[in-house]
GROMACS .gro file of C-alpha atoms in nm:
model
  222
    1UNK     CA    1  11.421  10.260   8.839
    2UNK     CA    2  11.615  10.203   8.503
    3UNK     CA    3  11.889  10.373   8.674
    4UNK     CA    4  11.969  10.067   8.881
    5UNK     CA    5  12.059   9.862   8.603
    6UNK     CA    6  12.253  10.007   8.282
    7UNK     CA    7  12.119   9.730   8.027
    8UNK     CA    8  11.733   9.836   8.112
    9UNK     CA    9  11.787  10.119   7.893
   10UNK     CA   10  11.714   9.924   7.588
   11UNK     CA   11  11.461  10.011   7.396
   12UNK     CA   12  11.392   9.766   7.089
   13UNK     CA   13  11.162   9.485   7.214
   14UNK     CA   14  11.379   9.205   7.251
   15UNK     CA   15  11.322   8.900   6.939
   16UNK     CA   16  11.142   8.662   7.118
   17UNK     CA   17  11.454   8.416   7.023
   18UNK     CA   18  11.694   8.615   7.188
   19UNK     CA   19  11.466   8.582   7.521
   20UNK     CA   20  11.611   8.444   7.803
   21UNK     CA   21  11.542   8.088   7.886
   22UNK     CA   22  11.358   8.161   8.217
   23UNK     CA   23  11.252   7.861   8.440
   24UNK     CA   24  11.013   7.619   8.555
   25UNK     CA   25  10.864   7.793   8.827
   26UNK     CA   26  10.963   8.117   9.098
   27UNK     CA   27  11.263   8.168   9.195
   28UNK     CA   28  11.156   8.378   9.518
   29UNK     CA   29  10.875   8.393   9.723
   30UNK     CA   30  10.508   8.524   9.663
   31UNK     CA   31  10.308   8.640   9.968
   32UNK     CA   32  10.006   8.550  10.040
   33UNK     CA   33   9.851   8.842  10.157
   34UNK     CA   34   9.864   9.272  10.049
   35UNK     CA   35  10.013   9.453  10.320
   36UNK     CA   36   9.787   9.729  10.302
   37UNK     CA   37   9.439   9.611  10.212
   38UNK     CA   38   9.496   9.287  10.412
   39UNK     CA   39   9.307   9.075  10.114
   40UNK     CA   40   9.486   8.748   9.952
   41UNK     CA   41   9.754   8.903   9.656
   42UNK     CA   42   9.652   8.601   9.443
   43UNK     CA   43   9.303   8.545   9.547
   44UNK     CA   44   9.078   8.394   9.595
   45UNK     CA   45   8.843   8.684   9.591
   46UNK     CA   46   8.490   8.774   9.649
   47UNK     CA   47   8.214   8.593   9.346
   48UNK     CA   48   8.197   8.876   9.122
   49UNK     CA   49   8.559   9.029   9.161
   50UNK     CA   50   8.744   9.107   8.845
   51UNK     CA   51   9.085   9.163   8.749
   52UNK     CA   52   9.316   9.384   8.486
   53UNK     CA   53   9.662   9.404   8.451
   54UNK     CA   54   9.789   9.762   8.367
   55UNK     CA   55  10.157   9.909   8.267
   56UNK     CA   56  10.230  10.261   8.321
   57UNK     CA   57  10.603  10.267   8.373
   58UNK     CA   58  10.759  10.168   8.754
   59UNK     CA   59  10.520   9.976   8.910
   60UNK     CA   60  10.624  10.078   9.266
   61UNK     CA   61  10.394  10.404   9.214
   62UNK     CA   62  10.148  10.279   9.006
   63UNK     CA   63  10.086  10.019   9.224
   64UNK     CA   64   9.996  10.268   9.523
   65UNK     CA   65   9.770  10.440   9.288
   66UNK     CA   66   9.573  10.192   9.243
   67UNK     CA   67   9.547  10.060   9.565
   68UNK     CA   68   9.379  10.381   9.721
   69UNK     CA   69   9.064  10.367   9.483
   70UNK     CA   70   8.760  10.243   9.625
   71UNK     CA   71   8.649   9.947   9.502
   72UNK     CA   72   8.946   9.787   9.456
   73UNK     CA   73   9.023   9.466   9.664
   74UNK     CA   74   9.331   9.381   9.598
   75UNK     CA   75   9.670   9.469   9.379
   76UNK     CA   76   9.954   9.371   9.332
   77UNK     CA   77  10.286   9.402   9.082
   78UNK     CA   78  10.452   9.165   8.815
   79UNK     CA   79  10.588   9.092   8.484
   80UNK     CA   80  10.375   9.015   8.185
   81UNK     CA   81  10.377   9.047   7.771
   82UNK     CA   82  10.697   8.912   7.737
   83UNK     CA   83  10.848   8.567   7.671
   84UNK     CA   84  11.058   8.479   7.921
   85UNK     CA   85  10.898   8.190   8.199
   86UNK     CA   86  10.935   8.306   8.580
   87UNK     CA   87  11.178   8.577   8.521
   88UNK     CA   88  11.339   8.760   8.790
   89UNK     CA   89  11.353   9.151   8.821
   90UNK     CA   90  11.708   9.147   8.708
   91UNK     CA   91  11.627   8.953   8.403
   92UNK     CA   92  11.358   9.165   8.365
   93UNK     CA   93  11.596   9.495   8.386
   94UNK     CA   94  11.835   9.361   8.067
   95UNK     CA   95  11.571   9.393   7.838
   96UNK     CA   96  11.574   9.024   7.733
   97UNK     CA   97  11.243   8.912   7.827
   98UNK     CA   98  11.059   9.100   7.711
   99UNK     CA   99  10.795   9.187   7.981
  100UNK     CA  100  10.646   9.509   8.121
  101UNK     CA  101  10.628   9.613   8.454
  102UNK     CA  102  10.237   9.550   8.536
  103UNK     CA  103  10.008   9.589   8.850
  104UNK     CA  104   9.736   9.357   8.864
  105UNK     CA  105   9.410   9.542   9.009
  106UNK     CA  106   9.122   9.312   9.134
  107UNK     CA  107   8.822   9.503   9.171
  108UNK     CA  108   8.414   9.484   9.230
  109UNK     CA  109   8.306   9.652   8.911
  110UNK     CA  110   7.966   9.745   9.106
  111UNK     CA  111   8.196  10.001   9.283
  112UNK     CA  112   8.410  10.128   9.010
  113UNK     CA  113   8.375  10.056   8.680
  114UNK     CA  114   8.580   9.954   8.419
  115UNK     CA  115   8.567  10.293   8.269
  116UNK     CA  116   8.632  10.463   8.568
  117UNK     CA  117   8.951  10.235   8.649
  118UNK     CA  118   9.115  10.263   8.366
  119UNK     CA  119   9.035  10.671   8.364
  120UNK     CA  120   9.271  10.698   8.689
  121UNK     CA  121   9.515  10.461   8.448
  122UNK     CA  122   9.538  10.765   8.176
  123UNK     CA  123   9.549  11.029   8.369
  124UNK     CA  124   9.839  10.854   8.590
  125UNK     CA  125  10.105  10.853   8.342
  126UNK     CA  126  10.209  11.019   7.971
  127UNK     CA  127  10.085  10.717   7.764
  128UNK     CA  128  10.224  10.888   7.448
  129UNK     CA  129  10.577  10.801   7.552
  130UNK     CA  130  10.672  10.500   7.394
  131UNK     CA  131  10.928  10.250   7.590
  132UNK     CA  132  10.965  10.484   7.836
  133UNK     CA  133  10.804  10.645   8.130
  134UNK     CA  134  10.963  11.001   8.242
  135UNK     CA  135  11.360  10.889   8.348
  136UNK     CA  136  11.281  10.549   8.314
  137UNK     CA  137  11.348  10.412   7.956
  138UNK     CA  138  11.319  10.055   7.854
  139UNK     CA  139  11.043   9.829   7.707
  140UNK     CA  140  10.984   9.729   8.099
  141UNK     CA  141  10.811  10.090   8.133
  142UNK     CA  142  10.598  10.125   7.841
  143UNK     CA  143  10.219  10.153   7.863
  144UNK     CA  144  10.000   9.852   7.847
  145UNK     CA  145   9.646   9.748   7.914
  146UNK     CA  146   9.582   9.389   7.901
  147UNK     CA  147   9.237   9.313   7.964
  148UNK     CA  148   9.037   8.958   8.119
  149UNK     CA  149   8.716   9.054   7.983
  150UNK     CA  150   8.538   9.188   7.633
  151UNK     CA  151   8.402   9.423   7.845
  152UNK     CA  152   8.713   9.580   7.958
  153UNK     CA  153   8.886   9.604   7.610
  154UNK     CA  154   8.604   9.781   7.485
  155UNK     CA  155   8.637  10.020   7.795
  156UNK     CA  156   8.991  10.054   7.744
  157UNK     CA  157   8.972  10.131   7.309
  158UNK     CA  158   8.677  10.354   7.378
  159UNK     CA  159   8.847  10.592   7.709
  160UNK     CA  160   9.189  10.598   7.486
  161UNK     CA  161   9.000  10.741   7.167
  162UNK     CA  162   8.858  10.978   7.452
  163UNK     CA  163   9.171  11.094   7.605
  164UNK     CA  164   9.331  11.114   7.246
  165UNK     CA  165   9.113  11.393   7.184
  166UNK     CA  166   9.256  11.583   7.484
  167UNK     CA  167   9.562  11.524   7.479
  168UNK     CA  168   9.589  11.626   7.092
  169UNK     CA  169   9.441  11.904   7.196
  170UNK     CA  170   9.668  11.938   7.455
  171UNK     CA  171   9.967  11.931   7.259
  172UNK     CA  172  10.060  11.581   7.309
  173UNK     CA  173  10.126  11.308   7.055
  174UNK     CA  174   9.987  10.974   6.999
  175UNK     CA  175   9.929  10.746   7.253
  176UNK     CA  176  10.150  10.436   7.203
  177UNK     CA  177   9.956  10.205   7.466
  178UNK     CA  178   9.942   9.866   7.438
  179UNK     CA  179   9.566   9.709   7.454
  180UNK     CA  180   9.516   9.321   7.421
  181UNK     CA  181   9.362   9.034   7.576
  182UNK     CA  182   9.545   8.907   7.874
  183UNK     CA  183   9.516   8.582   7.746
  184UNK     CA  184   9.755   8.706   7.420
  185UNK     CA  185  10.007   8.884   7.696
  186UNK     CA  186  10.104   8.582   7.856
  187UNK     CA  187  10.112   8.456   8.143
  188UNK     CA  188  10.109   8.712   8.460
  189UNK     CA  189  10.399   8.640   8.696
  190UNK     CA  190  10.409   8.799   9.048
  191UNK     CA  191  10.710   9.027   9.134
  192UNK     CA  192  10.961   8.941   9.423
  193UNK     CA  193  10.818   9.017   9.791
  194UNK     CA  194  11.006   9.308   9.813
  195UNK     CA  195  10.810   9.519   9.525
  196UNK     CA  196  10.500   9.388   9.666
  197UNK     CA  197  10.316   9.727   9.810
  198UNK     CA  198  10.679   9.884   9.771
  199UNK     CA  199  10.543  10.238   9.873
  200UNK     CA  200  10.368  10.061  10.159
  201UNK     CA  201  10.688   9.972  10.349
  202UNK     CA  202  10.930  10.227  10.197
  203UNK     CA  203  10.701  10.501  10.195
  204UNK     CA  204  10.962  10.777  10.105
  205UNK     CA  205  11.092  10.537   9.851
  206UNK     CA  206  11.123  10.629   9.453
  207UNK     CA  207  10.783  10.659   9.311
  208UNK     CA  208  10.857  10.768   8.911
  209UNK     CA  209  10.470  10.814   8.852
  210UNK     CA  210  10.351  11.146   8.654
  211UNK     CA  211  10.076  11.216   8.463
  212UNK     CA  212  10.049  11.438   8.187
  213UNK     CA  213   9.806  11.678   8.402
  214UNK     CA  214   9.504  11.640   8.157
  215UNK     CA  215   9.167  11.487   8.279
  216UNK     CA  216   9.055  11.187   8.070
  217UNK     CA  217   8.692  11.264   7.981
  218UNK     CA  218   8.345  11.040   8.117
  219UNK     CA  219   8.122  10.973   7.764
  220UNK     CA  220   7.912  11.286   7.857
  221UNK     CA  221   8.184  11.514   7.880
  222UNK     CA  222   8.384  11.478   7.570
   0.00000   0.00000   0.00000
């Protein structure tokens, strides 16, 4: 999507005094409901249900990916990890809030696990590409995991030292992810309606996602 705007090709994380000023609440509207799973997009959810927010470039795609494993009961895309209060898309696309593009998965963990979720989140994109994800450059696309529980940080540090391995193997470079608690990223702030299950009502509309075509291992088969 960087196309769209000229100034989200930056690439230098904006100083967080240089951030736009942002507002005091949305500037848009937030449904209540995903358009596919038919569950609330900002809960309440089922005792037990938890949630991660993941980056792996245009959240359009990565969004749908999500949203087709089982287990999951809801998703849905925003901004988070940057400074900038209730920013819009187009403030997010100059580069001067500093946020990532992130889809927020609620899931029952006795379905998938933590592992297992953020497995399909490797092997979804090239985490070893900086502020950038394939044609889309800017620090809106770059890889981020920003876990709710102790649990899933330790899932997150232990399946990147796994896929490491392979992709090193593989040829690739370093993986330039970025892991930390939720409660460090920010506050998570729900994208405009229309990027809401984008692929869901444009469904030949631009997807961006690509992974790097190597399988991130389970423990037993490192």
């Amino acid at each position: 999507m960087s196309w769209l705007f000229g100034s989200a090709l930056k690439s230098t994380m904006v100083d967080p005094s240089r951030a736009l000023k942002g507002r005091d609440g949305y500037a848009y509207h937030v449904p209540a409901t995903h358009t596919v799973l038919g569950t609330p997009l900002q809960g309440p959810w089922p005792e037990g249900t938890r949630t991660i927010t993941l980056g792996l470039g245009c959240f359009w795609g990565a969004e749908r990916a999500f949203w087709q494993l089982p287990g999951v009961v809801s998703t849905s895309v925003g901004y988070q990890g940057g400074f900038t209060p209730y920013p819009t898309y187009e403030e997010v696309c100059t580069g001067l809030t500093g946020h990532a593009e992130m889809v927020q998965v609620a899931y029952d963990p006795a379905v998938i696990s933590d592992a297992d979720l953020l497995r399909a989140f490797w092997e979804s994109h090239d985490p070893t590409q900086g502020y950038r994800q394939g044609n889309d450059v800017g620090t809106q696309y770059r890889s981020a995991v920003y876990p709710t529980t102790p649990e899933q940080e330790a899932a997150a540090r232990e399946t990147l030292a796994a896929y490491q391995e392979r992709l090193t193997r593989a040829g690739y470079g370093e993986i330039t992810t970025e892991i930390r608690p939720a409660a460090e990223a920010g506050t998570y702030y729900y994208a405009e309606d229309y990027h809401q299950q984008y692929l869901d009502k444009n469904p030949n509309g631009y997807c961006g996602l690509g992974g790097t075509g190597v399988s991130c291992p389970r423990p037993l088969d490192a």
